[in-house]
PDB file of C-alpha atoms and ligand atoms in Angstrom:
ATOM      1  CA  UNK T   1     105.618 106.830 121.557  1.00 89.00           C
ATOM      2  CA  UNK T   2     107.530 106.965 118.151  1.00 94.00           C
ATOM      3  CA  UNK T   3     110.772 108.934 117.999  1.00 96.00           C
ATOM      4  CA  UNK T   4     112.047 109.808 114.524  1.00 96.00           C
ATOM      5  CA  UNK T   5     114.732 112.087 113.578  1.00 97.00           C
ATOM      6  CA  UNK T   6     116.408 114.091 110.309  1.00 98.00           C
ATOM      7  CA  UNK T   7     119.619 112.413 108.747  1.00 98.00           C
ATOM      8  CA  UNK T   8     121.643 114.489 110.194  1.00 97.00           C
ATOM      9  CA  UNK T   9     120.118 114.823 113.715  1.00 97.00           C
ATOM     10  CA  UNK T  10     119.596 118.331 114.363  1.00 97.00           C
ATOM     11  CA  UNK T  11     115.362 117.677 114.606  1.00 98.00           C
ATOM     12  CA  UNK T  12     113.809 115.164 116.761  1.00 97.00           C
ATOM     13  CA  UNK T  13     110.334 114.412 116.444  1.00 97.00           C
ATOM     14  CA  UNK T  14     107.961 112.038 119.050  1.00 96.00           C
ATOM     15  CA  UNK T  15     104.524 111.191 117.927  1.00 95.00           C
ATOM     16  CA  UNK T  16     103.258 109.942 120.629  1.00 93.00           C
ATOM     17  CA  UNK T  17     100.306 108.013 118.932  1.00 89.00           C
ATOM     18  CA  UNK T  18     101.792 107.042 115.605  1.00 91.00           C
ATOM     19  CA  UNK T  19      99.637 105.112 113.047  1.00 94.00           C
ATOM     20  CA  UNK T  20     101.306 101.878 111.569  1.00 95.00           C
ATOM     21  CA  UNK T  21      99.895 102.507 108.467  1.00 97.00           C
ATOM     22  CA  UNK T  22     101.511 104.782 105.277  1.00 97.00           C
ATOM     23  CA  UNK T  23      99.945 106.580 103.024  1.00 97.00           C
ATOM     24  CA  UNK T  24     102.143 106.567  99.601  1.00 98.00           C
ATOM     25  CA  UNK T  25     101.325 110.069  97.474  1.00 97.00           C
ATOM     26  CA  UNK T  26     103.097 110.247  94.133  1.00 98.00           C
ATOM     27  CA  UNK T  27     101.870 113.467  93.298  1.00 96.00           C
ATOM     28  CA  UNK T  28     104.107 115.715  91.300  1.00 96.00           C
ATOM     29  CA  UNK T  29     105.199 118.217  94.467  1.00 96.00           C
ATOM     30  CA  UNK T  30     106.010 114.670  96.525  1.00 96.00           C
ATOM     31  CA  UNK T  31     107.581 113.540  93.842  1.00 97.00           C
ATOM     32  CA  UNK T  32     109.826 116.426  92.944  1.00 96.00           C
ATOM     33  CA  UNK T  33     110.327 117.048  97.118  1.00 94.00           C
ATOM     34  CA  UNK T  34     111.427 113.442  97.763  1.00 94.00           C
ATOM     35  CA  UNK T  35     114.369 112.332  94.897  1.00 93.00           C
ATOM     36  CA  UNK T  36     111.097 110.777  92.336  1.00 95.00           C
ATOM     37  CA  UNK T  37     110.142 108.652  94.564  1.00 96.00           C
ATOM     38  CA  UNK T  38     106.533 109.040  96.576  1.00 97.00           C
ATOM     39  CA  UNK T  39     105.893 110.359 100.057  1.00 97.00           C
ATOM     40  CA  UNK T  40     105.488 108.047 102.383  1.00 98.00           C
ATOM     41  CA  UNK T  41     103.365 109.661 105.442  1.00 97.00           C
ATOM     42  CA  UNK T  42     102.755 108.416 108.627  1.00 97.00           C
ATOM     43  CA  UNK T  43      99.501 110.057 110.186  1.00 95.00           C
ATOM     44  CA  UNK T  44     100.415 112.200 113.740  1.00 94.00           C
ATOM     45  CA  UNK T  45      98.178 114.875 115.144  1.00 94.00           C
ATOM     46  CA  UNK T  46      97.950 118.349 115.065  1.00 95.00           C
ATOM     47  CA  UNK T  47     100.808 119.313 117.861  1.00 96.00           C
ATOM     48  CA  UNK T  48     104.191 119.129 116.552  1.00 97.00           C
ATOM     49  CA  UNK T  49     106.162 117.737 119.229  1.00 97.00           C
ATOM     50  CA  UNK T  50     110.119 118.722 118.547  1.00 96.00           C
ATOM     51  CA  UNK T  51     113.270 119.151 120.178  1.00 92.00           C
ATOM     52  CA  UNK T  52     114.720 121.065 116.963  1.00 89.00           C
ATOM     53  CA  UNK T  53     111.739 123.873 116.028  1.00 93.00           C
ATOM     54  CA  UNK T  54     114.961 126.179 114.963  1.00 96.00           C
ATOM     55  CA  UNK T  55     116.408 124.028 112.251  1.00 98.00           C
ATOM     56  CA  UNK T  56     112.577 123.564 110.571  1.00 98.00           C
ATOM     57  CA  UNK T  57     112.202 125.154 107.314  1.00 98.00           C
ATOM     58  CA  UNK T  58     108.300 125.510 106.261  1.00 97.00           C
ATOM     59  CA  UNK T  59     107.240 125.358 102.578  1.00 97.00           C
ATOM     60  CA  UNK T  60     103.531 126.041 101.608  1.00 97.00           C
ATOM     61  CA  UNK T  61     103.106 123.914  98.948  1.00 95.00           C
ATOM     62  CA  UNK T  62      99.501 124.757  98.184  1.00 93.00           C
ATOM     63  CA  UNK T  63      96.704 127.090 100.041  1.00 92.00           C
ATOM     64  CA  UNK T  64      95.729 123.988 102.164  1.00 91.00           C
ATOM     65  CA  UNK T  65      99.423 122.742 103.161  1.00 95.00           C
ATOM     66  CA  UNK T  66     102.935 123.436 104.324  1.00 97.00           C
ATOM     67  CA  UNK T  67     105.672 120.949 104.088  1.00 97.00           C
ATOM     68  CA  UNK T  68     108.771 120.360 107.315  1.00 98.00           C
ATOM     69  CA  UNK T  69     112.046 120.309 106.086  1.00 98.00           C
ATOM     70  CA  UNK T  70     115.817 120.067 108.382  1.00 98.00           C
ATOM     71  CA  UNK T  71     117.716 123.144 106.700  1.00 98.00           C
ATOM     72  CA  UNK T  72     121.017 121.525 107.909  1.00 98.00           C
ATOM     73  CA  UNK T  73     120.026 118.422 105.791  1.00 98.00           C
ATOM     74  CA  UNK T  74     116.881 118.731 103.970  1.00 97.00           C
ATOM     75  CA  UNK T  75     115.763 115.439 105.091  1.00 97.00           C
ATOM     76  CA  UNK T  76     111.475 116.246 104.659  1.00 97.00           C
ATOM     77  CA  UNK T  77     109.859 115.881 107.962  1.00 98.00           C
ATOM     78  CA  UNK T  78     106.449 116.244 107.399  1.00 97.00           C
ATOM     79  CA  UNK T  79     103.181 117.246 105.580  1.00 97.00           C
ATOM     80  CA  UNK T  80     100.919 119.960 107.331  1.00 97.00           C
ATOM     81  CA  UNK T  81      97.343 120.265 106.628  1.00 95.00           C
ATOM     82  CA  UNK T  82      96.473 123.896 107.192  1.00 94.00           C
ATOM     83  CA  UNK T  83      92.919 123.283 107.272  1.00 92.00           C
ATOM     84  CA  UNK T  84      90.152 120.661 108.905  1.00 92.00           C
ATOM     85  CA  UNK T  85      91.783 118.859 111.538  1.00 92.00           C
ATOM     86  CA  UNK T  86      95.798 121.109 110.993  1.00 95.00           C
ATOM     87  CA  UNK T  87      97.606 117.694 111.238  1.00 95.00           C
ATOM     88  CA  UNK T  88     100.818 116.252 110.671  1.00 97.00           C
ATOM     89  CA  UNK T  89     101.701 113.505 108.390  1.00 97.00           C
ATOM     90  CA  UNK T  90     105.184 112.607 109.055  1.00 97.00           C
ATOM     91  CA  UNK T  91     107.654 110.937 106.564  1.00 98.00           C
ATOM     92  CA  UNK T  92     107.837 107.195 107.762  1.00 97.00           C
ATOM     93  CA  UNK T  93     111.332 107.063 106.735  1.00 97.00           C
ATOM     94  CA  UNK T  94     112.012 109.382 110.283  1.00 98.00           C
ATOM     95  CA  UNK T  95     111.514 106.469 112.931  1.00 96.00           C
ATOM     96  CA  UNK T  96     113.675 104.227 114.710  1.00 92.00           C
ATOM     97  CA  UNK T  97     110.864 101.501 114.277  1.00 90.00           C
ATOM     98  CA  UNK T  98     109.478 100.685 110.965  1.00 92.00           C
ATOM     99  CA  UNK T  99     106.550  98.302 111.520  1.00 93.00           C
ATOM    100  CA  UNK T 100     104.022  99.974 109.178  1.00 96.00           C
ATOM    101  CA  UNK T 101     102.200  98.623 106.106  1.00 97.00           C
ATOM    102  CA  UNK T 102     101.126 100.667 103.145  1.00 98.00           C
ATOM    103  CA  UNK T 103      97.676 100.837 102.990  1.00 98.00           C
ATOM    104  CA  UNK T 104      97.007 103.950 100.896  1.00 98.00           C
ATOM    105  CA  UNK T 105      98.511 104.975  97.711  1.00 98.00           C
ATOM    106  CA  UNK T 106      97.302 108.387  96.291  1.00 97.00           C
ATOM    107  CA  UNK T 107      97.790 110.589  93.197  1.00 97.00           C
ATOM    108  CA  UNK T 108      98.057 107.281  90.987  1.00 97.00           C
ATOM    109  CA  UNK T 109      97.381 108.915  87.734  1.00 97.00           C
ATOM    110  CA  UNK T 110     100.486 111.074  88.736  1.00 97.00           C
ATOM    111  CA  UNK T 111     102.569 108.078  89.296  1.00 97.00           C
ATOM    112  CA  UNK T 112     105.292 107.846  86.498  1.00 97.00           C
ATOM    113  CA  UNK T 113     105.126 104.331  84.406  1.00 97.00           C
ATOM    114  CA  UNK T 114     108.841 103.809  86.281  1.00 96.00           C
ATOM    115  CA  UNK T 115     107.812 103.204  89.524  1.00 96.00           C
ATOM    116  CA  UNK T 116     105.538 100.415  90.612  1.00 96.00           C
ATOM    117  CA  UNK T 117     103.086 100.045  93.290  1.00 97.00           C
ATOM    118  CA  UNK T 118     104.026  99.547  96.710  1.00 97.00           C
ATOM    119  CA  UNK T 119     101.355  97.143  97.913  1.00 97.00           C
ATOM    120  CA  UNK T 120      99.120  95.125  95.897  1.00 96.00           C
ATOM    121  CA  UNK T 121      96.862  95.524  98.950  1.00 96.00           C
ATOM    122  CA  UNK T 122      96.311  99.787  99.303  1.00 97.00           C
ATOM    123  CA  UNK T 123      94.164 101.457  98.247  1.00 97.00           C
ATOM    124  CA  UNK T 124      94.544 103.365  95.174  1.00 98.00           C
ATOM    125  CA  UNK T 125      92.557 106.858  94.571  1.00 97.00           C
ATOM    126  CA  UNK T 126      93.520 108.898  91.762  1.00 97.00           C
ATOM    127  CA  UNK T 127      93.625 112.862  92.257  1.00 96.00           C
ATOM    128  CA  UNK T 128      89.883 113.259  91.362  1.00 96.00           C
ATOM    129  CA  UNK T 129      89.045 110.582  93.656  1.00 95.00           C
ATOM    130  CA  UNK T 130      91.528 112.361  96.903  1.00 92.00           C
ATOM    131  CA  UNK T 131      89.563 115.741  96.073  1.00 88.00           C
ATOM    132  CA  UNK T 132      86.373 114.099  95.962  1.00 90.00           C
ATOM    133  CA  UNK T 133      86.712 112.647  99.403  1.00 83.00           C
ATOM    134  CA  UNK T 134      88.181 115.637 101.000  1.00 77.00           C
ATOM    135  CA  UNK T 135      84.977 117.972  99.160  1.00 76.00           C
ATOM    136  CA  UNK T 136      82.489 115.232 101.170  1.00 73.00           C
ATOM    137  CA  UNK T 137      83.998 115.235 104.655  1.00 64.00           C
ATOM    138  CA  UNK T 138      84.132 118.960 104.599  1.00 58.00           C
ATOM    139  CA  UNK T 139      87.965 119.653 104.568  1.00 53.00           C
TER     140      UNK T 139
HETATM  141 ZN1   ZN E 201     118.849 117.374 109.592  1.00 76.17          ZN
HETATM  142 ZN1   ZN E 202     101.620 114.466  97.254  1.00 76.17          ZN
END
């Protein structure tokens, strides 16, 4: 069980089977949604599990998602696939523990010259690429 919460407290999250690895998206609605930097999402499933469902504000980013944000704070909470499997992909930066590894890093031919790669190890996809894989597994 993984407990994570807002900066300023008013939503708690559990995932109670959290991945330890990140996916890092530096697409331009990431980027603009968290400071210019990428999201870094930590796979959940599809039941949000929250002590602070009031304080969510939901923002449909495109006709396939919806992104969690604390409207005391703002801190971004998670990514929402509205389609396929509906799950959450919560921002890593949430949990008390932070044993993950980035193993993904998506949107690269979004990714401003500024910012460098997090992990010589992910792997990289560039938009084409993400849509390509989603098209094949049916999403
Ligand atoms: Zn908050
Ligand atoms: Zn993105």
């Amino acid at each position: 069980m993984a407990m994570g919460k807002c900066a300023c407290g008013a939503v708690e999250i559990n995932v109670p089977d959290i991945s330890t690895k990140i996916g890092a998206c530096f697409c331009d609605t990431c980027r603009k949604i968290n400071g210019g930097g990428p999201l870094l999402g930590v796979h959940g499933d599809s039941e949000l599990r929250t002590s602070g469902d009031a304080q969510i504000g939901r923002y449909k980013s495109s006709d396939w998602a919806e992104r969690g944000f604390c409207k005391n704070c703002g801190t971004t909470l998670f990514y929402h696939l509205m389609v396929g499997s509906m799950d959450y992909i919560y921002s890593a930066g949430l949990f008390d523990q932070q044993e993950f590894e980035i193993t993904e890093e998506i949107f690269t031919d979004a990714k401003p010259d500024y910012i460098g790669f997090l992990s010589e190890k992910s792997v990289k996809k560039t938009a084409k690429q993400v849509f390509e894989a989603v098209n094949k597994n049916g999403a």
